[in-house]
Amino acid sequence: MNDNENKSPNAKENSGTDSRIISELRSAYKMIEKSRKSPEHRKVKHAVEQNMLLENLDTKNRLR
C-alpha cells in the first residue's frame, strides 16, 4: 500500500493549502528580515536597548 492510498480524499486539497500557507509564511518572514535591516528599525532597537539599560541601572541603584 502506498502513501496515496492511505490519504483522505481531501489530501490533494490539503496539500495545496499547506503549500500556500508555507509560501505566505516564507514571504512574511522575508519582509520581517528586510525590515530588521532598515535604519528605522535599528534606531528603535537601539533606543529600546538604551531604555532597558537605564531601567536596570535605576533598579540597581534603588536596591543599594
CSV table of C-alpha atoms in Angstrom, one decimal:
chain,number,residue,atom,x,y,z
A,1,MET,CA,0.0,0.0,0.0
A,2,ASN,CA,1.5,3.3,-1.0
A,3,ASP,CA,1.1,6.7,0.8
A,4,ASN,CA,-1.6,7.9,-1.6
A,5,GLU,CA,-3.9,5.1,-0.7
A,6,ASN,CA,-3.7,6.0,3.0
A,7,LYS,CA,-4.6,9.7,2.5
A,8,SER,CA,-8.1,11.1,2.7
A,9,PRO,CA,-9.9,12.3,-0.4
A,10,ASN,CA,-9.0,15.9,0.5
A,11,ALA,CA,-5.3,15.1,0.7
A,12,LYS,CA,-4.5,17.0,-2.6
A,13,GLU,CA,-6.6,20.0,-1.5
A,14,ASN,CA,-4.9,20.0,1.9
A,15,SER,CA,-1.5,19.7,0.3
A,16,GLY,CA,-2.3,22.7,-1.9
A,17,THR,CA,-3.5,24.7,1.1
A,18,ASP,CA,-0.4,23.7,3.1
A,19,SER,CA,1.9,24.8,0.2
A,20,ARG,CA,0.1,28.2,0.0
A,21,ILE,CA,0.4,28.7,3.8
A,22,ILE,CA,4.1,27.8,3.7
A,23,SER,CA,4.6,30.2,0.8
A,24,GLU,CA,2.8,33.1,2.7
A,25,LEU,CA,4.9,32.4,5.8
A,26,ARG,CA,8.1,32.5,3.8
A,27,SER,CA,7.2,35.8,2.2
A,28,ALA,CA,6.2,37.3,5.6
A,29,TYR,CA,9.5,36.1,7.1
A,30,LYS,CA,11.4,37.8,4.2
A,31,MET,CA,9.5,41.0,4.8
A,32,ILE,CA,10.3,40.9,8.5
A,33,GLU,CA,14.0,40.2,7.9
A,34,LYS,CA,14.1,43.1,5.4
A,35,SER,CA,12.5,45.5,7.9
A,36,ARG,CA,15.0,44.4,10.6
A,37,LYS,CA,17.8,45.7,8.4
A,38,SER,CA,16.2,49.1,7.9
A,39,PRO,CA,17.8,52.2,9.6
A,40,GLU,CA,14.5,53.0,11.4
A,41,HIS,CA,14.4,49.5,13.0
A,42,ARG,CA,18.0,49.9,14.1
A,43,LYS,CA,17.2,53.3,15.7
A,44,VAL,CA,14.2,51.9,17.6
A,45,LYS,CA,16.0,48.8,18.7
A,46,HIS,CA,18.9,50.9,20.0
A,47,ALA,CA,16.5,53.2,21.8
A,48,VAL,CA,14.7,50.3,23.5
A,49,GLU,CA,18.0,48.7,24.5
A,50,GLN,CA,19.2,52.0,26.0
A,51,ASN,CA,16.0,52.4,27.9
A,52,MET,CA,16.3,48.9,29.3
A,53,LEU,CA,19.9,49.6,30.4
A,54,LEU,CA,18.8,52.8,32.1
A,55,GLU,CA,15.9,51.0,33.9
A,56,ASN,CA,18.3,48.2,35.0
A,57,LEU,CA,20.7,50.8,36.4
A,58,ASP,CA,17.9,52.7,38.1
A,59,THR,CA,16.7,49.4,39.7
A,60,LYS,CA,20.2,48.5,40.9
A,61,ASN,CA,20.7,52.0,42.4
A,62,ARG,CA,17.4,51.6,44.3
A,63,LEU,CA,18.4,48.3,45.7
A,64,ARG,CA,21.6,49.7,47.2
